[in-house]
mmCIF file of C-alpha atoms in Angstrom:
data_model
loop_
_atom_site.group_PDB
_atom_site.id
_atom_site.type_symbol
_atom_site.label_atom_id
_atom_site.label_comp_id
_atom_site.label_asym_id
_atom_site.label_seq_id
_atom_site.Cartn_x
_atom_site.Cartn_y
_atom_site.Cartn_z
ATOM 1 C CA MET A 19 -28.158 4.429 19.226
ATOM 2 C CA GLN A 20 -27.923 2.124 16.215
ATOM 3 C CA LYS A 21 -26.583 -1.409 16.398
ATOM 4 C CA LYS A 22 -22.965 -1.708 15.349
ATOM 5 C CA HIS A 23 -23.641 -3.860 12.293
ATOM 6 C CA SER A 24 -25.869 -1.128 10.877
ATOM 7 C CA LEU A 25 -23.331 1.650 11.427
ATOM 8 C CA LEU A 26 -21.295 0.836 8.343
ATOM 9 C CA PRO A 27 -21.713 3.511 5.648
ATOM 10 C CA ASP A 28 -24.305 3.264 2.889
ATOM 11 C CA PHE A 29 -22.126 5.157 0.437
ATOM 12 C CA LEU A 30 -18.540 6.295 -0.035
ATOM 13 C CA ILE A 31 -16.935 9.106 -1.981
ATOM 14 C CA ILE A 32 -13.745 7.435 -3.185
ATOM 15 C CA GLY A 33 -11.987 10.359 -4.871
ATOM 16 C CA ALA A 34 -10.274 11.760 -6.666
ATOM 17 C CA GLY A 35 -8.331 14.266 -4.616
ATOM 18 C CA LYS A 36 -8.447 17.919 -5.738
ATOM 19 C CA SER A 37 -11.553 17.200 -7.803
ATOM 20 C CA GLY A 38 -14.231 18.791 -5.656
ATOM 21 C CA THR A 39 -14.773 16.000 -3.141
ATOM 22 C CA THR A 40 -14.519 18.394 -0.183
ATOM 23 C CA SER A 41 -17.257 20.567 -1.682
ATOM 24 C CA VAL A 42 -19.521 17.580 -2.350
ATOM 25 C CA ASP A 43 -18.839 16.233 1.149
ATOM 26 C CA ASN A 44 -19.978 19.558 2.615
ATOM 27 C CA TYR A 45 -23.003 19.882 0.316
ATOM 28 C CA LEU A 46 -24.142 16.414 1.381
ATOM 29 C CA LYS A 47 -23.962 17.510 5.021
ATOM 30 C CA GLN A 48 -26.777 19.983 4.323
ATOM 31 C CA HIS A 49 -29.303 17.286 3.359
ATOM 32 C CA PRO A 50 -31.484 16.178 6.305
ATOM 33 C CA SER A 51 -31.632 12.575 5.079
ATOM 34 C CA ILE A 52 -27.852 12.204 4.943
ATOM 35 C CA PHE A 53 -25.209 11.900 7.644
ATOM 36 C CA ILE A 54 -21.602 12.507 6.651
ATOM 37 C CA SER A 55 -18.763 11.649 9.004
ATOM 38 C CA SER A 56 -17.378 14.850 10.525
ATOM 39 C CA ARG A 57 -13.957 13.347 9.940
ATOM 40 C CA LYS A 58 -12.973 13.481 6.279
ATOM 41 C CA GLU A 59 -10.410 10.953 5.069
ATOM 42 C CA PRO A 60 -10.602 8.252 7.761
ATOM 43 C CA ASN A 61 -9.065 5.923 5.123
ATOM 44 C CA PHE A 62 -10.237 2.835 7.013
ATOM 45 C CA PHE A 63 -10.708 0.514 4.035
ATOM 46 C CA GLY A 64 -7.251 1.329 2.745
ATOM 47 C CA TYR A 65 -5.300 0.609 5.921
ATOM 48 C CA GLU A 66 -7.449 -1.812 7.946
ATOM 49 C CA LEU A 67 -5.084 -4.761 7.594
ATOM 50 C CA ASN A 68 -1.850 -2.781 7.879
ATOM 51 C CA THR A 69 0.374 -1.961 10.840
ATOM 52 C CA ALA A 70 2.828 0.895 11.319
ATOM 53 C CA GLU A 71 5.661 -1.576 10.661
ATOM 54 C CA ASP A 72 4.464 -1.915 7.054
ATOM 55 C CA PHE A 73 5.408 1.722 6.430
ATOM 56 C CA LYS A 74 8.507 2.074 8.597
ATOM 57 C CA GLY A 75 10.866 4.575 6.999
ATOM 58 C CA MET A 76 8.366 5.347 4.234
ATOM 59 C CA PRO A 77 6.579 8.661 3.524
ATOM 60 C CA GLN A 78 3.194 6.876 3.906
ATOM 61 C CA LEU A 79 3.812 6.320 7.632
ATOM 62 C CA ASN A 80 2.481 9.729 8.646
ATOM 63 C CA HIS A 81 -0.624 9.207 6.513
ATOM 64 C CA TYR A 82 -1.180 5.792 8.096
ATOM 65 C CA ASN A 83 -0.811 7.244 11.605
ATOM 66 C CA ASN A 84 -3.483 9.842 10.826
ATOM 67 C CA SER A 85 -5.959 7.219 9.583
ATOM 68 C CA ILE A 86 -8.442 4.964 11.367
ATOM 69 C CA THR A 87 -7.461 1.290 11.239
ATOM 70 C CA ASP A 88 -9.729 -0.173 13.928
ATOM 71 C CA LEU A 89 -13.276 -1.195 12.941
ATOM 72 C CA ASN A 90 -14.873 -0.112 16.222
ATOM 73 C CA GLN A 91 -13.280 3.327 15.990
ATOM 74 C CA TYR A 92 -14.479 3.590 12.411
ATOM 75 C CA LEU A 93 -18.051 2.692 13.380
ATOM 76 C CA GLN A 94 -17.993 5.369 16.070
ATOM 77 C CA LEU A 95 -17.810 7.977 13.310
ATOM 78 C CA PHE A 96 -21.400 7.121 12.382
ATOM 79 C CA GLU A 97 -22.924 6.749 15.855
ATOM 80 C CA PRO A 98 -24.438 10.290 15.796
ATOM 81 C CA ALA A 99 -26.485 9.424 12.684
ATOM 82 C CA ARG A 100 -30.239 9.081 13.048
ATOM 83 C CA GLU A 101 -31.754 5.742 12.042
ATOM 84 C CA ASN A 102 -33.521 7.261 9.032
ATOM 85 C CA GLN A 103 -30.344 8.852 7.659
ATOM 86 C CA LEU A 104 -28.037 7.413 5.020
ATOM 87 C CA LYS A 105 -24.445 7.328 6.217
ATOM 88 C CA GLY A 106 -21.387 8.171 4.181
ATOM 89 C CA GLU A 107 -17.800 9.349 4.284
ATOM 90 C CA THR A 108 -15.134 10.681 1.947
ATOM 91 C CA SER A 109 -11.669 9.138 1.616
ATOM 92 C CA ASN A 110 -9.871 10.007 -1.607
ATOM 93 C CA THR A 111 -7.279 7.304 -0.967
ATOM 94 C CA TYR A 112 -9.882 4.635 -1.726
ATOM 95 C CA MET A 113 -9.485 5.544 -5.407
ATOM 96 C CA TYR A 114 -5.913 4.327 -5.649
ATOM 97 C CA HIS A 115 -5.193 2.295 -2.509
ATOM 98 C CA GLU A 116 -4.421 -1.288 -3.507
ATOM 99 C CA ALA A 117 -6.426 -2.919 -0.701
ATOM 100 C CA ALA A 118 -9.468 -0.633 -0.697
ATOM 101 C CA PRO A 119 -11.736 -2.265 -3.334
ATOM 102 C CA ASP A 120 -11.523 -5.714 -1.730
ATOM 103 C CA ARG A 121 -11.909 -4.409 1.829
ATOM 104 C CA ILE A 122 -14.969 -2.368 0.860
ATOM 105 C CA LEU A 123 -16.453 -5.390 -0.912
ATOM 106 C CA HIS A 124 -15.808 -7.524 2.171
ATOM 107 C CA HIS A 125 -17.506 -5.174 4.634
ATOM 108 C CA ILE A 126 -20.235 -3.476 2.571
ATOM 109 C CA PRO A 127 -20.880 -5.318 -0.720
ATOM 110 C CA LYS A 128 -24.078 -3.342 -1.403
ATOM 111 C CA VAL A 129 -22.440 0.060 -0.889
ATOM 112 C CA LYS A 130 -22.882 2.885 -3.393
ATOM 113 C CA LEU A 131 -19.689 4.475 -4.677
ATOM 114 C CA ILE A 132 -19.261 8.024 -5.944
ATOM 115 C CA ALA A 133 -16.195 9.225 -7.859
ATOM 116 C CA ILE A 134 -15.490 12.763 -9.054
ATOM 117 C CA LEU A 135 -12.681 13.094 -11.581
ATOM 118 C CA ARG A 136 -10.711 16.096 -12.815
ATOM 119 C CA GLN A 137 -8.582 16.454 -15.931
ATOM 120 C CA PRO A 138 -5.444 14.754 -14.560
ATOM 121 C CA ALA A 139 -2.917 17.465 -15.457
ATOM 122 C CA GLU A 140 -5.175 20.057 -13.827
ATOM 123 C CA ARG A 141 -5.605 17.818 -10.783
ATOM 124 C CA LEU A 142 -1.846 17.426 -10.486
ATOM 125 C CA TYR A 143 -1.340 21.195 -10.653
ATOM 126 C CA SER A 144 -4.053 21.757 -8.067
ATOM 127 C CA ARG A 145 -2.277 19.240 -5.830
ATOM 128 C CA PHE A 146 0.939 21.213 -6.343
ATOM 129 C CA LEU A 147 -0.830 24.410 -5.211
ATOM 130 C CA HIS A 148 -2.359 22.534 -2.264
ATOM 131 C CA LEU A 149 1.098 21.451 -1.112
ATOM 132 C CA ALA A 150 2.302 25.030 -1.607
ATOM 133 C CA ARG A 151 -0.488 26.203 0.690
ATOM 134 C CA GLU A 152 0.716 23.764 3.352
ATOM 135 C CA ASN A 153 4.415 24.537 2.796
ATOM 136 C CA ARG A 154 5.040 20.927 1.727
ATOM 137 C CA LEU A 155 6.173 21.341 -1.888
ATOM 138 C CA PRO A 156 8.131 18.329 -3.235
ATOM 139 C CA THR A 157 9.987 20.662 -5.656
ATOM 140 C CA GLU A 158 9.798 24.378 -6.405
ATOM 141 C CA ASN A 159 9.129 23.918 -10.136
ATOM 142 C CA PHE A 160 5.920 22.264 -11.271
ATOM 143 C CA SER A 161 7.456 21.352 -14.645
ATOM 144 C CA ASP A 162 9.737 18.896 -12.790
ATOM 145 C CA CYS A 163 6.803 16.471 -12.884
ATOM 146 C CA LEU A 164 7.803 15.591 -16.459
ATOM 147 C CA ASP A 165 11.077 14.143 -15.146
ATOM 148 C CA LYS A 166 10.541 10.508 -14.139
ATOM 149 C CA ASN A 167 13.581 10.626 -11.866
ATOM 150 C CA THR A 168 11.933 13.042 -9.426
ATOM 151 C CA VAL A 169 9.775 12.604 -6.322
ATOM 152 C CA TRP A 170 6.713 13.326 -8.462
ATOM 153 C CA TRP A 171 6.846 9.709 -9.647
ATOM 154 C CA THR A 172 7.485 7.998 -6.313
ATOM 155 C CA ARG A 173 4.800 9.590 -4.120
ATOM 156 C CA ASN A 174 1.294 8.107 -4.441
ATOM 157 C CA ASP A 175 -0.462 11.469 -4.088
ATOM 158 C CA LEU A 176 1.239 13.117 -7.065
ATOM 159 C CA ILE A 177 1.529 11.607 -10.568
ATOM 160 C CA LYS A 178 0.064 8.205 -9.666
ATOM 161 C CA GLU A 179 -3.221 9.521 -8.282
ATOM 162 C CA GLY A 180 -4.245 10.674 -11.763
ATOM 163 C CA PHE A 181 -4.472 7.199 -13.321
ATOM 164 C CA TYR A 182 -8.235 6.990 -12.822
ATOM 165 C CA GLY A 183 -8.846 4.371 -15.504
ATOM 166 C CA LYS A 184 -6.464 1.910 -13.870
ATOM 167 C CA TYR A 185 -7.994 2.356 -10.424
ATOM 168 C CA LEU A 186 -11.670 2.471 -11.350
ATOM 169 C CA SER A 187 -11.276 -0.700 -13.434
ATOM 170 C CA LYS A 188 -10.765 -2.582 -10.160
ATOM 171 C CA TYR A 189 -14.046 -1.252 -8.778
ATOM 172 C CA TYR A 190 -16.011 -2.101 -11.907
ATOM 173 C CA LYS A 191 -14.659 -5.669 -11.716
ATOM 174 C CA ARG A 192 -15.880 -6.075 -8.124
ATOM 175 C CA PHE A 193 -19.114 -4.081 -7.991
ATOM 176 C CA ASP A 194 -22.158 -3.927 -10.226
ATOM 177 C CA LYS A 195 -22.051 -0.808 -12.390
ATOM 178 C CA SER A 196 -25.386 0.267 -10.868
ATOM 179 C CA GLN A 197 -23.483 0.809 -7.591
ATOM 180 C CA ILE A 198 -20.976 3.231 -9.120
ATOM 181 C CA LYS A 199 -21.629 6.825 -10.150
ATOM 182 C CA VAL A 200 -18.856 8.793 -11.842
ATOM 183 C CA PHE A 201 -18.889 12.559 -12.288
ATOM 184 C CA ILE A 202 -16.514 14.970 -13.984
ATOM 185 C CA PHE A 203 -15.191 18.043 -12.181
ATOM 186 C CA GLU A 204 -16.656 20.299 -14.880
ATOM 187 C CA GLU A 205 -20.139 19.089 -13.935
ATOM 188 C CA LEU A 206 -19.605 20.319 -10.395
ATOM 189 C CA LYS A 207 -18.040 23.586 -11.504
ATOM 190 C CA ASN A 208 -20.604 24.462 -14.182
ATOM 191 C CA GLY A 209 -23.785 22.991 -12.719
ATOM 192 C CA PRO A 210 -23.548 22.004 -9.045
ATOM 193 C CA GLU A 211 -27.348 22.020 -8.639
ATOM 194 C CA LYS A 212 -27.814 19.433 -11.396
ATOM 195 C CA MET A 213 -24.926 17.265 -10.241
ATOM 196 C CA MET A 214 -26.017 17.194 -6.609
ATOM 197 C CA ALA A 215 -29.580 16.352 -7.663
ATOM 198 C CA GLU A 216 -28.139 13.381 -9.595
ATOM 199 C CA ILE A 217 -26.211 12.283 -6.514
ATOM 200 C CA PHE A 218 -29.352 12.513 -4.388
ATOM 201 C CA ASP A 219 -31.279 10.455 -6.966
ATOM 202 C CA PHE A 220 -28.458 7.899 -6.990
ATOM 203 C CA LEU A 221 -28.596 7.655 -3.193
ATOM 204 C CA GLY A 222 -32.394 7.541 -3.116
ATOM 205 C CA VAL A 223 -33.095 10.734 -1.160
ATOM 206 C CA ASP A 224 -35.156 13.819 -2.013
ATOM 207 C CA SER A 225 -33.378 15.447 -4.974
ATOM 208 C CA SER A 226 -35.485 18.611 -4.792
ATOM 209 C CA PHE A 227 -33.854 19.681 -1.520
ATOM 210 C CA GLU A 228 -32.228 23.090 -2.062
ATOM 211 C CA LEU A 229 -28.575 23.499 -1.142
ATOM 212 C CA ASP A 230 -26.433 26.535 -0.417
ATOM 213 C CA PHE A 231 -23.583 26.593 -2.958
ATOM 214 C CA SER A 232 -22.086 29.894 -1.828
ATOM 215 C CA VAL A 233 -19.020 28.386 -0.139
ATOM 216 C CA GLU A 234 -15.906 27.455 -2.141
ATOM 217 C CA TYR A 235 -14.128 24.767 -0.138
ATOM 218 C CA ASN A 236 -10.507 23.613 0.101
ATOM 219 C CA GLN A 237 -8.937 26.236 -2.151
ATOM 220 C CA SER A 238 -5.249 25.916 -3.012
ATOM 221 C CA GLY A 239 -2.463 28.353 -3.770
ATOM 222 C CA PHE A 240 0.724 29.973 -2.545
ATOM 223 C CA ILE A 241 0.479 31.578 0.890
ATOM 224 C CA LYS A 242 0.819 35.375 0.794
ATOM 225 C CA ASN A 243 1.264 35.927 4.536
ATOM 226 C CA LYS A 244 2.634 32.968 6.510
ATOM 227 C CA LYS A 245 1.961 34.526 9.922
ATOM 228 C CA PHE A 246 -1.687 35.020 8.990
ATOM 229 C CA ASP A 247 -1.876 31.415 7.761
ATOM 230 C CA SER A 248 -0.332 30.105 10.992
ATOM 231 C CA VAL A 249 -3.440 31.378 12.778
ATOM 232 C CA PHE A 250 -6.295 31.109 10.268
ATOM 233 C CA GLY A 251 -5.041 28.432 7.827
ATOM 234 C CA SER A 252 -6.373 24.872 7.566
ATOM 235 C CA ASN A 253 -3.488 23.726 9.792
ATOM 236 C CA GLY A 254 -3.409 26.944 11.810
ATOM 237 C CA LEU A 255 -3.709 27.638 15.513
ATOM 238 C CA ILE A 256 -7.488 28.134 15.520
ATOM 239 C CA ASN A 257 -8.192 24.853 13.728
ATOM 240 C CA LYS A 258 -5.769 22.845 15.883
ATOM 241 C CA THR A 259 -7.129 24.344 19.107
ATOM 242 C CA ALA A 260 -10.713 23.574 18.104
ATOM 243 C CA LYS A 261 -9.847 19.936 17.350
ATOM 244 C CA THR A 262 -8.146 19.607 20.741
ATOM 245 C CA LEU A 263 -10.683 21.350 22.970
ATOM 246 C CA LEU A 264 -14.087 20.949 21.323
ATOM 247 C CA PRO A 265 -16.173 17.736 21.448
ATOM 248 C CA ASN A 266 -16.629 15.872 18.155
ATOM 249 C CA LYS A 267 -20.360 16.607 18.089
ATOM 250 C CA LEU A 268 -19.747 20.365 18.209
ATOM 251 C CA ILE A 269 -17.027 20.149 15.551
ATOM 252 C CA HIS A 270 -19.495 18.272 13.334
ATOM 253 C CA LEU A 271 -22.095 21.025 13.804
ATOM 254 C CA LEU A 272 -19.563 23.767 13.024
ATOM 255 C CA ARG A 273 -18.411 22.015 9.852
ATOM 256 C CA LYS A 274 -22.022 21.571 8.810
ATOM 257 C CA ASN A 275 -22.860 25.250 9.413
ATOM 258 C CA VAL A 276 -22.730 27.042 6.050
ATOM 259 C CA THR A 277 -22.299 30.515 7.546
ATOM 260 C CA VAL A 278 -19.310 29.455 9.648
ATOM 261 C CA GLN A 279 -17.674 27.698 6.706
ATOM 262 C CA LYS A 280 -18.349 30.565 4.302
ATOM 263 C CA ASN A 281 -16.671 33.093 6.588
ATOM 264 C CA LEU A 282 -13.721 30.785 7.250
ATOM 265 C CA GLN A 283 -13.118 29.952 3.585
ATOM 266 C CA THR A 284 -13.410 33.620 2.576
ATOM 267 C CA ILE A 285 -10.765 34.598 5.122
ATOM 268 C CA ARG A 286 -8.415 31.843 3.936
ATOM 269 C CA SER A 287 -8.885 32.464 0.195
ATOM 270 C CA LYS A 288 -7.803 36.106 0.506
ATOM 271 C CA ASN A 289 -4.410 34.897 1.675
ATOM 272 C CA LEU A 290 -3.799 32.702 -1.398
ATOM 273 C CA HIS A 291 -2.082 33.440 -4.720
ATOM 274 C CA LYS A 292 -3.173 31.022 -7.478
ATOM 275 C CA PRO A 293 -1.116 31.284 -10.702
ATOM 276 C CA LYS A 294 -2.645 29.556 -13.731
ATOM 277 C CA LEU A 295 -1.327 26.354 -15.289
ATOM 278 C CA GLU A 296 0.423 27.101 -18.589
ATOM 279 C CA LYS A 297 -1.533 25.672 -21.519
ATOM 280 C CA GLU A 298 1.487 24.109 -23.237
ATOM 281 C CA LEU A 299 2.688 22.435 -20.031
ATOM 282 C CA LYS A 300 -0.795 21.040 -19.411
ATOM 283 C CA LYS A 301 -0.759 19.568 -22.928
ATOM 284 C CA GLN A 302 2.671 17.989 -22.392
ATOM 285 C CA ILE A 303 1.642 16.379 -19.108
ATOM 286 C CA THR A 304 -1.602 15.072 -20.599
ATOM 287 C CA ASN A 305 -0.001 13.583 -23.721
ATOM 288 C CA ASN A 306 3.196 12.271 -22.134
ATOM 289 C CA ILE A 307 1.751 10.859 -18.922
ATOM 290 C CA TYR A 308 -2.015 10.413 -18.890
ATOM 291 C CA LEU A 309 -3.346 9.953 -22.429
ATOM 292 C CA ASP A 310 -3.469 6.135 -22.449
ATOM 293 C CA ASP A 311 -5.162 6.032 -19.059
ATOM 294 C CA ILE A 312 -7.755 8.636 -20.088
ATOM 295 C CA LYS A 313 -8.714 6.451 -23.045
ATOM 296 C CA LEU A 314 -8.965 3.435 -20.717
ATOM 297 C CA LEU A 315 -11.191 5.526 -18.447
ATOM 298 C CA GLU A 316 -13.472 6.302 -21.388
ATOM 299 C CA LYS A 317 -13.912 2.560 -21.999
ATOM 300 C CA VAL A 318 -14.489 1.764 -18.328
ATOM 301 C CA THR A 319 -17.042 4.511 -17.675
ATOM 302 C CA GLY A 320 -18.561 4.998 -21.125
ATOM 303 C CA LYS A 321 -17.904 8.739 -20.854
ATOM 304 C CA ASP A 322 -16.567 10.899 -23.691
ATOM 305 C CA LEU A 323 -13.513 12.617 -22.242
ATOM 306 C CA SER A 324 -11.982 13.823 -25.500
ATOM 307 C CA HIS A 325 -12.106 17.422 -24.255
ATOM 308 C CA TRP A 326 -9.478 16.411 -21.710
ATOM 309 C CA TYR A 327 -6.877 15.677 -24.393
ATOM 310 C CA LYS A 328 -8.050 17.617 -27.457
ATOM 311 C CA ASP A 329 -8.353 21.070 -25.906
#
């Protein structure tokens, strides 16, 4: 077993949500030189200094209660790692959580940070479909997001999570740019082999290792059959029972097993209806809400993102 001081992660995937981070998290699990926490979204660096009282009566309370706030508990996530493995975890909240950049800098100043970003209007719509899948829609109509008097503007995981330029600026001010690697969702969608090889190079592991890309993870959409979803869905009976009865080590092995995940995701995807985002609505959301931040993001990262607002 490794000493506690060496159990802190070597790298973090900091977001953004609905941008392919679940897929990348699972692809990384396949590499023999990498250990990924079996628990996704521990959110430790966002909530370490908080207590439940800080969120009393607020929608964030449930999220806080489902996060790890104790350092020793956080380190336990990485105890199964071998000494020659790089350790990492994925918490999309690190992208936008106010405290996260400073807490990460405090604990692991030499850490490597990976961000994957999706056209913000598309990310918002994908989040909408994700909430539909979980029967947690804030409103029935997606177009309500244009109204600043709705819940879309008060919840952190909706409109606000798409201001990547604002959030990443804080990381670039605290960490050397050589420690930060930013990817665009299209890179993952159109060339996962190339993107993952770049991530492996960035982390300093063998980039020629061949991955299985056959599984499509964390798909979103409207549930067709709610009874079916109550058993096989991501929050269904099978998943909840496994988390309760199976040891963490076995859960980690099952999540790492491509065949198991492929079969599970295939079953779930067949029960989802995924209507497309209307082109005109996407344009309105981009121009009215995100355009200034996208241009800030271009300056911060040096990436040409004009296809996000010119298409």
